PDB file of C-alpha atoms in Angstrom:
ATOM      1  CA  UNK Y  72      50.013  14.886  18.500  1.00 92.00           C
ATOM      2  CA  UNK Y  73      51.046  18.273  17.192  1.00 95.00           C
ATOM      3  CA  UNK Y  74      53.271  20.934  18.669  1.00 96.00           C
ATOM      4  CA  UNK Y  75      53.052  24.275  16.885  1.00 96.00           C
ATOM      5  CA  UNK Y  76      55.828  26.690  17.782  1.00 96.00           C
ATOM      6  CA  UNK Y  77      55.600  30.364  16.914  1.00 97.00           C
ATOM      7  CA  UNK Y  78      56.885  33.769  17.902  1.00 98.00           C
ATOM      8  CA  UNK Y  79      60.358  33.760  16.429  1.00 97.00           C
ATOM      9  CA  UNK Y  80      61.740  36.630  14.432  1.00 97.00           C
ATOM     10  CA  UNK Y  81      64.475  39.198  14.042  1.00 98.00           C
ATOM     11  CA  UNK Y  82      65.262  41.385  17.028  1.00 98.00           C
ATOM     12  CA  UNK Y  83      68.093  43.665  18.045  1.00 98.00           C
ATOM     13  CA  UNK Y  84      70.352  42.789  20.920  1.00 98.00           C
ATOM     14  CA  UNK Y  85      68.723  43.740  24.194  1.00 98.00           C
ATOM     15  CA  UNK Y  86      65.266  43.149  22.827  1.00 98.00           C
ATOM     16  CA  UNK Y  87      62.606  40.622  23.771  1.00 98.00           C
ATOM     17  CA  UNK Y  88      60.567  37.900  22.154  1.00 98.00           C
ATOM     18  CA  UNK Y  89      57.966  35.485  23.446  1.00 98.00           C
ATOM     19  CA  UNK Y  90      57.799  32.057  21.916  1.00 98.00           C
ATOM     20  CA  UNK Y  91      54.648  29.976  22.113  1.00 98.00           C
ATOM     21  CA  UNK Y  92      54.121  26.273  21.631  1.00 97.00           C
ATOM     22  CA  UNK Y  93      50.543  25.100  21.287  1.00 96.00           C
ATOM     23  CA  UNK Y  94      49.999  21.402  21.873  1.00 95.00           C
ATOM     24  CA  UNK Y  95      47.159  19.232  20.663  1.00 93.00           C
ATOM     25  CA  UNK Y  96      46.427  15.561  20.914  1.00 92.00           C
ATOM     26  CA  UNK Y  97      48.253  14.861  24.150  1.00 88.00           C
ATOM     27  CA  UNK Y  98      47.526  15.059  27.837  1.00 85.00           C
ATOM     28  CA  UNK Y  99      49.213  18.409  28.161  1.00 85.00           C
ATOM     29  CA  UNK Y 100      48.674  18.745  31.875  1.00 83.00           C
ATOM     30  CA  UNK Y 101      50.885  15.800  32.714  1.00 87.00           C
ATOM     31  CA  UNK Y 102      53.568  16.445  30.096  1.00 91.00           C
ATOM     32  CA  UNK Y 103      57.065  17.660  30.718  1.00 93.00           C
ATOM     33  CA  UNK Y 104      57.636  20.546  28.311  1.00 94.00           C
ATOM     34  CA  UNK Y 105      61.032  21.599  27.091  1.00 96.00           C
ATOM     35  CA  UNK Y 106      62.446  24.348  24.931  1.00 98.00           C
ATOM     36  CA  UNK Y 107      65.566  23.494  22.960  1.00 98.00           C
ATOM     37  CA  UNK Y 108      67.603  25.470  20.485  1.00 98.00           C
ATOM     38  CA  UNK Y 109      70.002  24.631  17.724  1.00 98.00           C
ATOM     39  CA  UNK Y 110      72.467  27.167  16.424  1.00 96.00           C
ATOM     40  CA  UNK Y 111      74.106  26.649  13.011  1.00 92.00           C
ATOM     41  CA  UNK Y 112      76.668  23.874  13.169  1.00 94.00           C
ATOM     42  CA  UNK Y 113      75.835  22.969  16.755  1.00 96.00           C
ATOM     43  CA  UNK Y 114      73.905  20.281  18.563  1.00 96.00           C
ATOM     44  CA  UNK Y 115      70.502  20.803  20.138  1.00 96.00           C
ATOM     45  CA  UNK Y 116      70.759  22.485  23.514  1.00 97.00           C
ATOM     46  CA  UNK Y 117      68.205  22.387  26.313  1.00 97.00           C
ATOM     47  CA  UNK Y 118      67.241  25.952  27.163  1.00 98.00           C
ATOM     48  CA  UNK Y 119      64.426  25.482  29.673  1.00 97.00           C
ATOM     49  CA  UNK Y 120      62.272  22.684  30.974  1.00 95.00           C
ATOM     50  CA  UNK Y 121      59.189  22.524  33.131  1.00 93.00           C
ATOM     51  CA  UNK Y 122      56.951  19.823  34.504  1.00 86.00           C
ATOM     52  CA  UNK Y 123      53.290  20.485  35.256  1.00 74.00           C
ATOM     53  CA  UNK Y 124      53.767  21.478  38.856  1.00 73.00           C
ATOM     54  CA  UNK Y 125      57.260  22.807  38.936  1.00 75.00           C
ATOM     55  CA  UNK Y 126      58.217  25.620  41.240  1.00 74.00           C
ATOM     56  CA  UNK Y 127      61.829  25.361  40.145  1.00 84.00           C
ATOM     57  CA  UNK Y 128      62.064  24.883  36.375  1.00 93.00           C
ATOM     58  CA  UNK Y 129      65.406  24.216  34.763  1.00 94.00           C
ATOM     59  CA  UNK Y 130      67.291  26.887  32.822  1.00 97.00           C
ATOM     60  CA  UNK Y 131      70.530  26.609  30.950  1.00 97.00           C
ATOM     61  CA  UNK Y 132      73.152  28.748  32.641  1.00 97.00           C
ATOM     62  CA  UNK Y 133      73.508  31.299  29.859  1.00 97.00           C
ATOM     63  CA  UNK Y 134      69.787  32.163  29.907  1.00 98.00           C
ATOM     64  CA  UNK Y 135      69.191  32.276  33.654  1.00 98.00           C
ATOM     65  CA  UNK Y 136      67.678  35.583  34.661  1.00 97.00           C
ATOM     66  CA  UNK Y 137      66.783  36.415  31.052  1.00 98.00           C
ATOM     67  CA  UNK Y 138      64.421  33.638  29.935  1.00 98.00           C
ATOM     68  CA  UNK Y 139      61.249  32.409  31.638  1.00 97.00           C
ATOM     69  CA  UNK Y 140      59.343  29.254  30.790  1.00 96.00           C
ATOM     70  CA  UNK Y 141      55.677  29.195  31.688  1.00 94.00           C
ATOM     71  CA  UNK Y 142      52.697  27.093  30.799  1.00 92.00           C
ATOM     72  CA  UNK Y 143      48.963  27.567  30.527  1.00 91.00           C
ATOM     73  CA  UNK Y 144      47.416  24.165  31.084  1.00 87.00           C
ATOM     74  CA  UNK Y 145      43.986  25.486  30.076  1.00 91.00           C
ATOM     75  CA  UNK Y 146      45.292  26.605  26.694  1.00 94.00           C
ATOM     76  CA  UNK Y 147      47.649  23.646  26.278  1.00 93.00           C
ATOM     77  CA  UNK Y 148      50.421  26.104  25.578  1.00 95.00           C
ATOM     78  CA  UNK Y 149      53.942  26.583  26.859  1.00 96.00           C
ATOM     79  CA  UNK Y 150      55.747  29.893  26.519  1.00 97.00           C
ATOM     80  CA  UNK Y 151      59.336  31.049  26.542  1.00 98.00           C
ATOM     81  CA  UNK Y 152      59.719  34.707  27.405  1.00 98.00           C
ATOM     82  CA  UNK Y 153      63.137  35.846  26.245  1.00 98.00           C
ATOM     83  CA  UNK Y 154      64.483  39.175  27.472  1.00 98.00           C
ATOM     84  CA  UNK Y 155      67.823  40.901  27.068  1.00 98.00           C
ATOM     85  CA  UNK Y 156      68.512  38.867  23.969  1.00 98.00           C
ATOM     86  CA  UNK Y 157      72.074  38.463  22.786  1.00 98.00           C
ATOM     87  CA  UNK Y 158      73.462  37.571  19.353  1.00 97.00           C
ATOM     88  CA  UNK Y 159      74.529  34.203  20.774  1.00 97.00           C
ATOM     89  CA  UNK Y 160      70.862  33.387  21.377  1.00 98.00           C
ATOM     90  CA  UNK Y 161      70.398  33.173  17.612  1.00 98.00           C
ATOM     91  CA  UNK Y 162      69.112  29.701  16.802  1.00 98.00           C
ATOM     92  CA  UNK Y 163      66.124  27.662  15.762  1.00 98.00           C
ATOM     93  CA  UNK Y 164      64.051  27.061  18.873  1.00 98.00           C
ATOM     94  CA  UNK Y 165      62.069  23.861  19.293  1.00 98.00           C
ATOM     95  CA  UNK Y 166      59.519  22.802  21.848  1.00 97.00           C
ATOM     96  CA  UNK Y 167      59.252  19.210  22.978  1.00 97.00           C
ATOM     97  CA  UNK Y 168      56.748  17.285  25.039  1.00 95.00           C
ATOM     98  CA  UNK Y 169      56.542  13.944  26.733  1.00 93.00           C
ATOM     99  CA  UNK Y 170      54.182  12.666  29.424  1.00 89.00           C
ATOM    100  CA  UNK Y 171      56.386   9.759  30.441  1.00 90.00           C
ATOM    101  CA  UNK Y 172      59.922  10.998  30.101  1.00 90.00           C
ATOM    102  CA  UNK Y 173      62.154  10.488  33.100  1.00 88.00           C
ATOM    103  CA  UNK Y 174      63.619  13.654  34.479  1.00 84.00           C
ATOM    104  CA  UNK Y 175      67.093  12.226  34.009  1.00 87.00           C
ATOM    105  CA  UNK Y 176      66.415  11.759  30.292  1.00 91.00           C
ATOM    106  CA  UNK Y 177      64.745  15.084  29.642  1.00 91.00           C
ATOM    107  CA  UNK Y 178      67.876  17.017  28.726  1.00 92.00           C
ATOM    108  CA  UNK Y 179      68.096  15.367  25.321  1.00 94.00           C
ATOM    109  CA  UNK Y 180      65.575  16.313  22.662  1.00 94.00           C
ATOM    110  CA  UNK Y 181      65.897  12.869  21.080  1.00 93.00           C
ATOM    111  CA  UNK Y 182      64.333  11.343  24.197  1.00 94.00           C
ATOM    112  CA  UNK Y 183      61.104  13.293  23.840  1.00 95.00           C
ATOM    113  CA  UNK Y 184      58.154  11.623  22.174  1.00 93.00           C
ATOM    114  CA  UNK Y 185      56.989  14.789  20.461  1.00 95.00           C
ATOM    115  CA  UNK Y 186      58.802  17.753  18.966  1.00 96.00           C
ATOM    116  CA  UNK Y 187      57.618  20.879  17.198  1.00 94.00           C
ATOM    117  CA  UNK Y 188      58.834  22.197  13.874  1.00 93.00           C
ATOM    118  CA  UNK Y 189      61.002  24.972  15.224  1.00 94.00           C
ATOM    119  CA  UNK Y 190      60.900  28.740  15.039  1.00 97.00           C
ATOM    120  CA  UNK Y 191      63.879  30.880  14.056  1.00 98.00           C
ATOM    121  CA  UNK Y 192      65.171  33.543  16.415  1.00 98.00           C
ATOM    122  CA  UNK Y 193      67.761  35.929  15.017  1.00 98.00           C
ATOM    123  CA  UNK Y 194      69.374  38.500  17.277  1.00 98.00           C
ATOM    124  CA  UNK Y 195      71.349  41.233  15.552  1.00 97.00           C
ATOM    125  CA  UNK Y 196      74.184  43.091  17.235  1.00 94.00           C
TER     126      UNK Y 196
END
């Protein structure tokens, strides 16, 4: 199984980025997909999470209304659209996938079977 994250970069505050995570080797359609981030000196933080059929995905409070997680089950890809970026959004962003993870366990990246390599997002003020 491989998760290939991309789309990070340097952007000014107020700008937008779209992260992509392409999955291969797993049954993507049944997997819970999560986006996490890790800022320097901090623990991993769940940013957004979505099951296959999820009309109400989870968002961390600080990104609600700014970030949108979506998935294309035909392309085996999950996206994180990030708008109105703030300097505090600066972090390495990771995608994670697991077809069997319990919802109650899906807030911790360590509980996911598969994790991508991370993509750096830097927001300048």
